[in-house]
């Protein structure tokens, strides 16, 4: 151990002003001791305004489970922006994200990403994953909500031909339907995988106001573990249907449709504590930066978007490394909604949002 430390010090002297890891990064773009990275290996167009970006992650990446998501960092005009994307690749393979051209960051990823580009990464997260024990499944998706479910399908169906999976996917037209061709091919190849493509441009939206449509599309839906992902209204209606079915059958014995069996993934990944609250002017005193922030964006993201070098090991899986002294003001804990703030208090910028004007010692 002593010999290793001496070698490290010697390497530092030889590479100053760069650190040894900076020299290694010149030869391997995904090598970094401070920040997870991945190099883009392939970009596959999916529709006119979406693409799947495959990347090979560097050291420190934790293999994802089918259905999980990850934070992806992209540098635009010298500023690093972070967004959350579902991972569409099967578990056990290099990750991929399928992105639709919506907003500046996603639009830049779809239009400009090419093999060899470097993405900044955070470890995969999320509990929207396949059940531990095999059972019949029902997948309800709309629009880009197919993305995490596609990871599940790619993981399960080709490797478990006996897996009983029903997918009902809603899109505006066949041309707007992500993974349309691949899903159809899988359904042709594996009889236990059944797909219904529902085109709202032709048939109107999927109607979950009653059980009638699901009874038609999947008669045994009440006996299946169900997963749903899509726009808020789509998910709210599905959740309400499962709840109504549970209430209607509660007195007759076991639930015909137990809400526990409906697992939902919402694309609004903001921490709930900040929703609907005002933010304020955030001053990064040592960096001489000021920026207006809303009440639901973590201060870590606010600082990084403003070009401030924020301390953080969160995306390397190292908790509490983003602690920053609060000079003045109050912050809201996005996990609980609690507002707090005392001068000199160390706050976690990854889970704290501005609750009025805030001054940070960074």
Coordinates of C-alpha atoms in Angstrom, one line a residue:
X1 CA 0.0 0.0 0.0
X2 CA 2.8 2.4 0.9
X3 CA 4.5 1.6 -2.4
X4 CA 1.3 2.3 -4.3
X5 CA 1.0 5.7 -2.6
X6 CA 4.6 6.6 -3.6
X7 CA 3.9 5.6 -7.2
X8 CA 0.8 7.7 -7.2
X9 CA 2.7 10.7 -5.9
X10 CA 5.4 10.2 -8.4
X11 CA 2.9 10.0 -11.2
X12 CA 1.3 13.2 -10.0
X13 CA 4.6 15.0 -10.1
X14 CA 5.2 13.8 -13.7
X15 CA 1.8 14.8 -15.0
X16 CA 1.3 18.2 -13.2
X17 CA -0.6 20.3 -13.8
X18 CA -2.8 17.4 -14.9
X19 CA -3.8 14.6 -12.6
X20 CA -2.8 11.0 -13.7
X21 CA -6.5 10.2 -14.4
X22 CA -6.6 13.2 -16.8
X23 CA -3.7 11.7 -18.8
X24 CA -5.5 8.4 -18.9
X25 CA -8.7 10.1 -20.1
X26 CA -6.8 11.3 -23.2
X27 CA -6.5 7.6 -24.3
X28 CA -9.8 6.4 -22.9
X29 CA -12.6 9.0 -23.0
X30 CA -14.8 7.1 -20.5
X31 CA -12.1 6.8 -17.8
X32 CA -12.7 9.2 -15.0
X33 CA -12.2 8.9 -11.2
X34 CA -14.6 11.7 -10.6
X35 CA -17.5 11.3 -13.0
X36 CA -19.2 8.3 -14.7
X37 CA -19.0 8.5 -18.4
X38 CA -20.1 6.5 -21.5
X39 CA -19.0 6.6 -25.1
X40 CA -21.6 6.4 -27.8
X41 CA -21.3 3.3 -29.9
X42 CA -24.3 3.5 -32.2
X43 CA -27.3 5.8 -33.0
X44 CA -30.4 4.2 -34.5
X45 CA -33.3 6.3 -35.8
X46 CA -36.6 5.0 -34.6
X47 CA -39.2 7.5 -35.9
X48 CA -38.9 10.9 -37.6
X49 CA -38.3 12.6 -34.3
X50 CA -36.8 9.9 -32.1
X51 CA -33.6 7.8 -31.9
X52 CA -31.9 5.1 -29.8
X53 CA -28.5 6.0 -28.5
X54 CA -26.3 3.0 -27.5
X55 CA -23.3 3.7 -25.3
X56 CA -20.5 1.8 -23.6
X57 CA -20.2 2.9 -19.9
X58 CA -16.9 3.4 -18.2
X59 CA -15.7 2.2 -14.8
X60 CA -18.2 2.5 -12.0
X61 CA -21.4 1.8 -14.0
X62 CA -23.8 -0.6 -12.3
X63 CA -25.6 -3.0 -14.7
X64 CA -29.2 -1.9 -15.1
X65 CA -32.3 -3.9 -14.5
X66 CA -34.9 -4.1 -17.2
X67 CA -37.2 -1.1 -16.8
X68 CA -34.8 1.2 -14.9
X69 CA -33.8 4.8 -15.8
X70 CA -30.7 6.8 -15.5
X71 CA -29.6 10.5 -15.5
X72 CA -27.7 11.5 -18.6
X73 CA -25.5 14.6 -18.7
X74 CA -25.0 16.5 -22.0
X75 CA -22.8 19.6 -22.5
X76 CA -24.5 22.3 -24.6
X77 CA -22.6 25.5 -25.2
X78 CA -20.2 24.7 -22.4
X79 CA -22.9 24.0 -19.8
X80 CA -23.7 20.5 -18.6
X81 CA -27.4 19.7 -18.5
X82 CA -28.8 16.6 -16.8
X83 CA -32.0 14.8 -17.9
X84 CA -33.5 11.4 -16.9
X85 CA -34.1 8.8 -19.6
X86 CA -35.4 5.2 -19.4
X87 CA -33.0 2.5 -20.5
X88 CA -34.4 0.6 -23.5
X89 CA -31.6 -2.0 -23.9
X90 CA -32.2 -5.5 -22.3
X91 CA -30.6 -6.2 -18.9
X92 CA -27.2 -7.7 -19.2
X93 CA -26.2 -5.7 -22.3
X94 CA -24.6 -2.2 -22.7
X95 CA -27.2 0.4 -22.0
X96 CA -29.1 2.5 -24.5
X97 CA -31.6 5.3 -24.2
X98 CA -34.5 6.0 -26.7
X99 CA -35.0 9.8 -26.9
X100 CA -37.8 11.8 -28.5
X101 CA -37.0 15.3 -29.9
X102 CA -38.7 17.3 -27.1
X103 CA -36.9 20.2 -25.5
X104 CA -33.4 21.6 -26.1
X105 CA -31.4 18.7 -24.5
X106 CA -33.4 15.8 -25.9
X107 CA -33.5 17.6 -29.3
X108 CA -29.7 17.9 -29.3
X109 CA -29.3 14.2 -28.4
X110 CA -31.6 13.1 -31.2
X111 CA -30.2 15.5 -33.9
X112 CA -26.5 15.7 -33.1
X113 CA -25.3 12.6 -31.3
X114 CA -22.8 10.5 -33.2
X115 CA -20.6 7.5 -32.4
X116 CA -17.6 8.5 -30.3
X117 CA -19.4 11.2 -28.4
X118 CA -19.1 11.1 -24.6
X119 CA -22.1 11.2 -22.3
X120 CA -22.0 11.9 -18.6
X121 CA -23.8 9.3 -16.5
X122 CA -25.4 8.6 -13.2
X123 CA -26.1 5.1 -11.9
X124 CA -29.4 3.4 -13.0
X125 CA -32.3 3.8 -10.7
X126 CA -36.0 2.9 -10.4
X127 CA -38.3 0.1 -9.1
X128 CA -40.3 -0.2 -12.4
X129 CA -38.8 -3.7 -13.0
X130 CA -39.9 -7.2 -13.8
X131 CA -41.4 -9.3 -11.0
X132 CA -39.1 -11.7 -9.2
X133 CA -41.4 -14.6 -9.8
X134 CA -42.7 -15.5 -13.3
X135 CA -46.4 -14.7 -13.9
X136 CA -48.6 -13.5 -16.8
X137 CA -48.0 -9.9 -17.5
X138 CA -50.0 -7.0 -19.0
X139 CA -48.1 -4.0 -20.3
X140 CA -50.1 -0.8 -21.0
X141 CA -48.0 1.9 -22.8
X142 CA -48.6 5.1 -24.7
X143 CA -46.1 7.2 -26.8
X144 CA -42.6 7.1 -25.4
X145 CA -43.9 5.2 -22.4
X146 CA -43.0 2.1 -24.4
X147 CA -39.3 2.7 -23.7
X148 CA -38.8 1.1 -20.2
X149 CA -41.3 -1.7 -21.2
X150 CA -39.2 -2.4 -24.3
X151 CA -36.3 -3.2 -22.0
X152 CA -38.5 -5.7 -20.2
X153 CA -39.8 -7.3 -23.4
X154 CA -36.3 -7.6 -24.9
X155 CA -35.0 -9.1 -21.6
X156 CA -37.9 -11.5 -21.1
X157 CA -39.5 -12.6 -24.3
X158 CA -36.5 -13.9 -26.4
X159 CA -35.1 -15.8 -23.5
X160 CA -38.3 -17.2 -21.9
X161 CA -40.5 -18.4 -24.8
X162 CA -43.0 -19.6 -22.3
X163 CA -43.4 -16.1 -20.8
X164 CA -47.1 -14.9 -21.2
X165 CA -47.0 -11.2 -22.0
X166 CA -49.7 -9.0 -23.5
X167 CA -48.8 -5.5 -24.7
X168 CA -51.3 -2.8 -25.5
X169 CA -49.4 0.2 -27.0
X170 CA -51.0 3.5 -28.0
X171 CA -49.5 5.8 -30.6
X172 CA -51.0 8.5 -32.9
X173 CA -50.1 6.7 -36.2
X174 CA -48.0 3.6 -37.2
X175 CA -45.2 6.1 -38.2
X176 CA -45.2 7.5 -34.7
X177 CA -45.0 4.1 -33.0
X178 CA -41.5 3.5 -31.6
X179 CA -40.2 -0.1 -32.0
X180 CA -43.3 -0.9 -34.2
X181 CA -41.4 -3.3 -36.5
X182 CA -39.5 -5.0 -33.8
X183 CA -42.6 -5.6 -31.7
X184 CA -44.4 -7.1 -34.6
X185 CA -41.5 -9.4 -35.4
X186 CA -41.3 -10.6 -31.8
X187 CA -45.1 -11.3 -31.7
X188 CA -44.8 -13.3 -34.9
X189 CA -41.8 -15.3 -33.5
X190 CA -43.2 -15.9 -30.0
X191 CA -46.9 -16.9 -29.7
X192 CA -47.1 -16.2 -26.0
X193 CA -46.2 -12.5 -26.7
X194 CA -49.3 -10.7 -28.0
X195 CA -49.3 -7.1 -29.2
X196 CA -52.2 -4.7 -29.8
X197 CA -51.2 -1.5 -31.6
X198 CA -53.8 1.2 -30.9
X199 CA -53.6 4.2 -33.2
X200 CA -55.4 7.2 -31.7
X201 CA -55.5 8.9 -35.1
X202 CA -57.8 6.2 -36.3
X203 CA -59.6 4.9 -33.2
X204 CA -59.5 7.7 -30.7
X205 CA -57.7 7.4 -27.3
X206 CA -57.6 4.3 -25.2
X207 CA -60.6 4.5 -22.9
X208 CA -60.2 3.3 -19.4
X209 CA -63.3 4.9 -18.1
X210 CA -64.7 1.4 -17.7
X211 CA -63.4 -2.2 -17.9
X212 CA -65.2 -2.8 -21.3
X213 CA -62.2 -2.1 -23.6
X214 CA -59.7 -4.1 -21.5
X215 CA -62.2 -7.0 -21.3
X216 CA -62.1 -7.0 -25.1
X217 CA -58.3 -6.6 -25.6
X218 CA -57.2 -8.8 -22.7
X219 CA -60.1 -10.8 -21.2
X220 CA -57.9 -12.1 -18.3
X221 CA -56.4 -8.7 -17.4
X222 CA -57.5 -9.0 -13.8
X223 CA -55.3 -12.0 -13.2
X224 CA -52.2 -10.4 -14.6
X225 CA -49.5 -8.3 -13.1
X226 CA -49.9 -5.0 -14.9
X227 CA -47.4 -2.4 -15.8
X228 CA -48.3 1.0 -17.2
X229 CA -46.2 3.9 -18.6
X230 CA -47.2 7.0 -20.5
X231 CA -48.7 10.4 -20.2
X232 CA -50.2 11.5 -16.9
X233 CA -53.8 11.3 -18.1
X234 CA -53.3 7.8 -19.5
X235 CA -51.8 6.6 -16.2
X236 CA -54.4 8.3 -14.0
X237 CA -57.2 6.6 -15.8
X238 CA -55.5 3.2 -15.6
X239 CA -54.9 3.7 -11.9
X240 CA -58.5 4.7 -11.3
X241 CA -59.8 1.6 -13.2
X242 CA -57.7 -0.8 -11.0
X243 CA -58.9 1.0 -7.9
X244 CA -62.5 0.8 -8.9
X245 CA -62.2 -2.9 -9.7
X246 CA -60.6 -3.6 -6.3
X247 CA -63.4 -1.8 -4.5
X248 CA -66.1 -3.5 -6.4
X249 CA -64.9 -7.0 -5.6
X250 CA -63.5 -6.4 -2.1
X251 CA -66.6 -7.9 -0.4
X252 CA -66.7 -10.9 -2.7
X253 CA -63.4 -12.3 -1.6
X254 CA -59.9 -11.8 -3.1
X255 CA -59.6 -8.7 -5.2
X256 CA -60.3 -9.2 -8.9
X257 CA -57.9 -6.4 -9.7
X258 CA -55.6 -5.6 -6.8
X259 CA -54.0 -2.1 -7.1
X260 CA -50.7 -3.7 -5.9
X261 CA -50.7 -5.5 -9.3
X262 CA -50.6 -2.3 -11.2
X263 CA -47.1 -0.8 -11.3
X264 CA -46.8 2.7 -12.8
X265 CA -43.8 4.6 -14.1
X266 CA -44.4 8.3 -14.5
X267 CA -42.0 10.3 -16.6
X268 CA -42.2 13.3 -14.3
X269 CA -39.1 12.4 -12.3
X270 CA -39.1 15.6 -10.2
X271 CA -39.0 14.9 -6.5
X272 CA -42.6 15.5 -5.3
X273 CA -41.8 17.8 -2.4
X274 CA -41.2 20.8 -4.7
X275 CA -44.3 20.6 -6.9
X276 CA -46.4 23.7 -7.1
X277 CA -44.0 25.9 -5.0
X278 CA -42.2 29.1 -5.9
X279 CA -38.4 29.2 -6.0
X280 CA -36.2 32.2 -5.9
X281 CA -32.9 33.8 -6.8
X282 CA -30.0 31.5 -6.1
X283 CA -26.6 33.2 -5.5
X284 CA -23.5 31.1 -5.8
X285 CA -21.2 33.4 -3.8
X286 CA -17.8 32.0 -4.4
X287 CA -18.5 31.5 -8.1
X288 CA -20.0 35.0 -8.5
X289 CA -23.2 33.6 -10.3
X290 CA -26.8 34.4 -9.8
X291 CA -29.7 32.4 -11.4
X292 CA -33.5 32.3 -11.0
X293 CA -34.6 28.8 -9.9
X294 CA -38.1 27.2 -9.7
X295 CA -39.3 25.4 -6.6
X296 CA -38.9 21.8 -7.9
X297 CA -35.4 21.7 -9.4
X298 CA -32.6 20.5 -7.2
X299 CA -30.0 23.1 -6.5
X300 CA -27.4 20.7 -7.8
X301 CA -29.0 20.9 -11.2
X302 CA -29.5 24.6 -10.9
X303 CA -25.8 25.1 -10.3
X304 CA -24.6 22.8 -13.0
X305 CA -26.9 24.4 -15.6
X306 CA -25.4 27.8 -14.6
X307 CA -21.9 26.5 -15.1
X308 CA -21.0 26.3 -11.5
X309 CA -18.6 23.4 -10.5
X310 CA -20.9 21.8 -7.9
X311 CA -19.4 19.2 -5.5
X312 CA -21.2 15.9 -6.0
X313 CA -20.4 12.2 -6.0
X314 CA -24.2 11.3 -6.2
X315 CA -23.8 10.2 -9.7
X316 CA -20.9 8.0 -8.8
X317 CA -23.1 6.4 -6.1
X318 CA -21.4 8.3 -3.2
X319 CA -24.1 9.8 -1.0
X320 CA -23.8 13.1 0.9
X321 CA -20.8 14.3 -1.2
X322 CA -22.9 17.2 -2.5
X323 CA -23.2 18.9 1.0
X324 CA -22.8 22.6 0.6
X325 CA -23.0 25.4 3.3
X326 CA -26.1 27.6 3.3
X327 CA -25.1 31.2 3.7
X328 CA -28.7 32.6 3.8
X329 CA -32.2 31.8 2.8
X330 CA -34.4 28.7 3.0
X331 CA -34.6 25.5 1.0
X332 CA -37.3 22.8 0.6
X333 CA -36.4 19.1 1.0
X334 CA -37.9 17.6 -2.2
X335 CA -38.4 14.3 -0.5
X336 CA -40.6 15.6 2.3
X337 CA -41.6 19.1 1.4
X338 CA -40.1 20.4 4.6
X339 CA -38.7 24.0 4.5
X340 CA -35.6 24.6 6.5
X341 CA -32.5 26.8 6.6
X342 CA -30.0 28.1 9.2
X343 CA -26.9 30.1 8.2
X344 CA -24.0 27.7 8.0
X345 CA -26.2 24.6 7.7
X346 CA -24.9 21.9 5.4
X347 CA -27.6 21.0 2.8
X348 CA -27.8 18.3 0.2
X349 CA -28.1 20.1 -3.0
X350 CA -29.3 17.0 -4.9
X351 CA -32.6 16.9 -2.9
X352 CA -33.0 20.6 -2.0
X353 CA -34.7 23.3 -4.0
X354 CA -34.9 27.1 -3.4
X355 CA -37.8 28.2 -1.2
X356 CA -37.2 31.9 -1.8
X357 CA -33.8 33.6 -2.2
X358 CA -30.9 31.4 -1.4
X359 CA -27.2 32.1 -1.0
X360 CA -24.8 29.2 -1.2
X361 CA -21.1 29.1 -0.2
X362 CA -19.8 27.9 -3.5

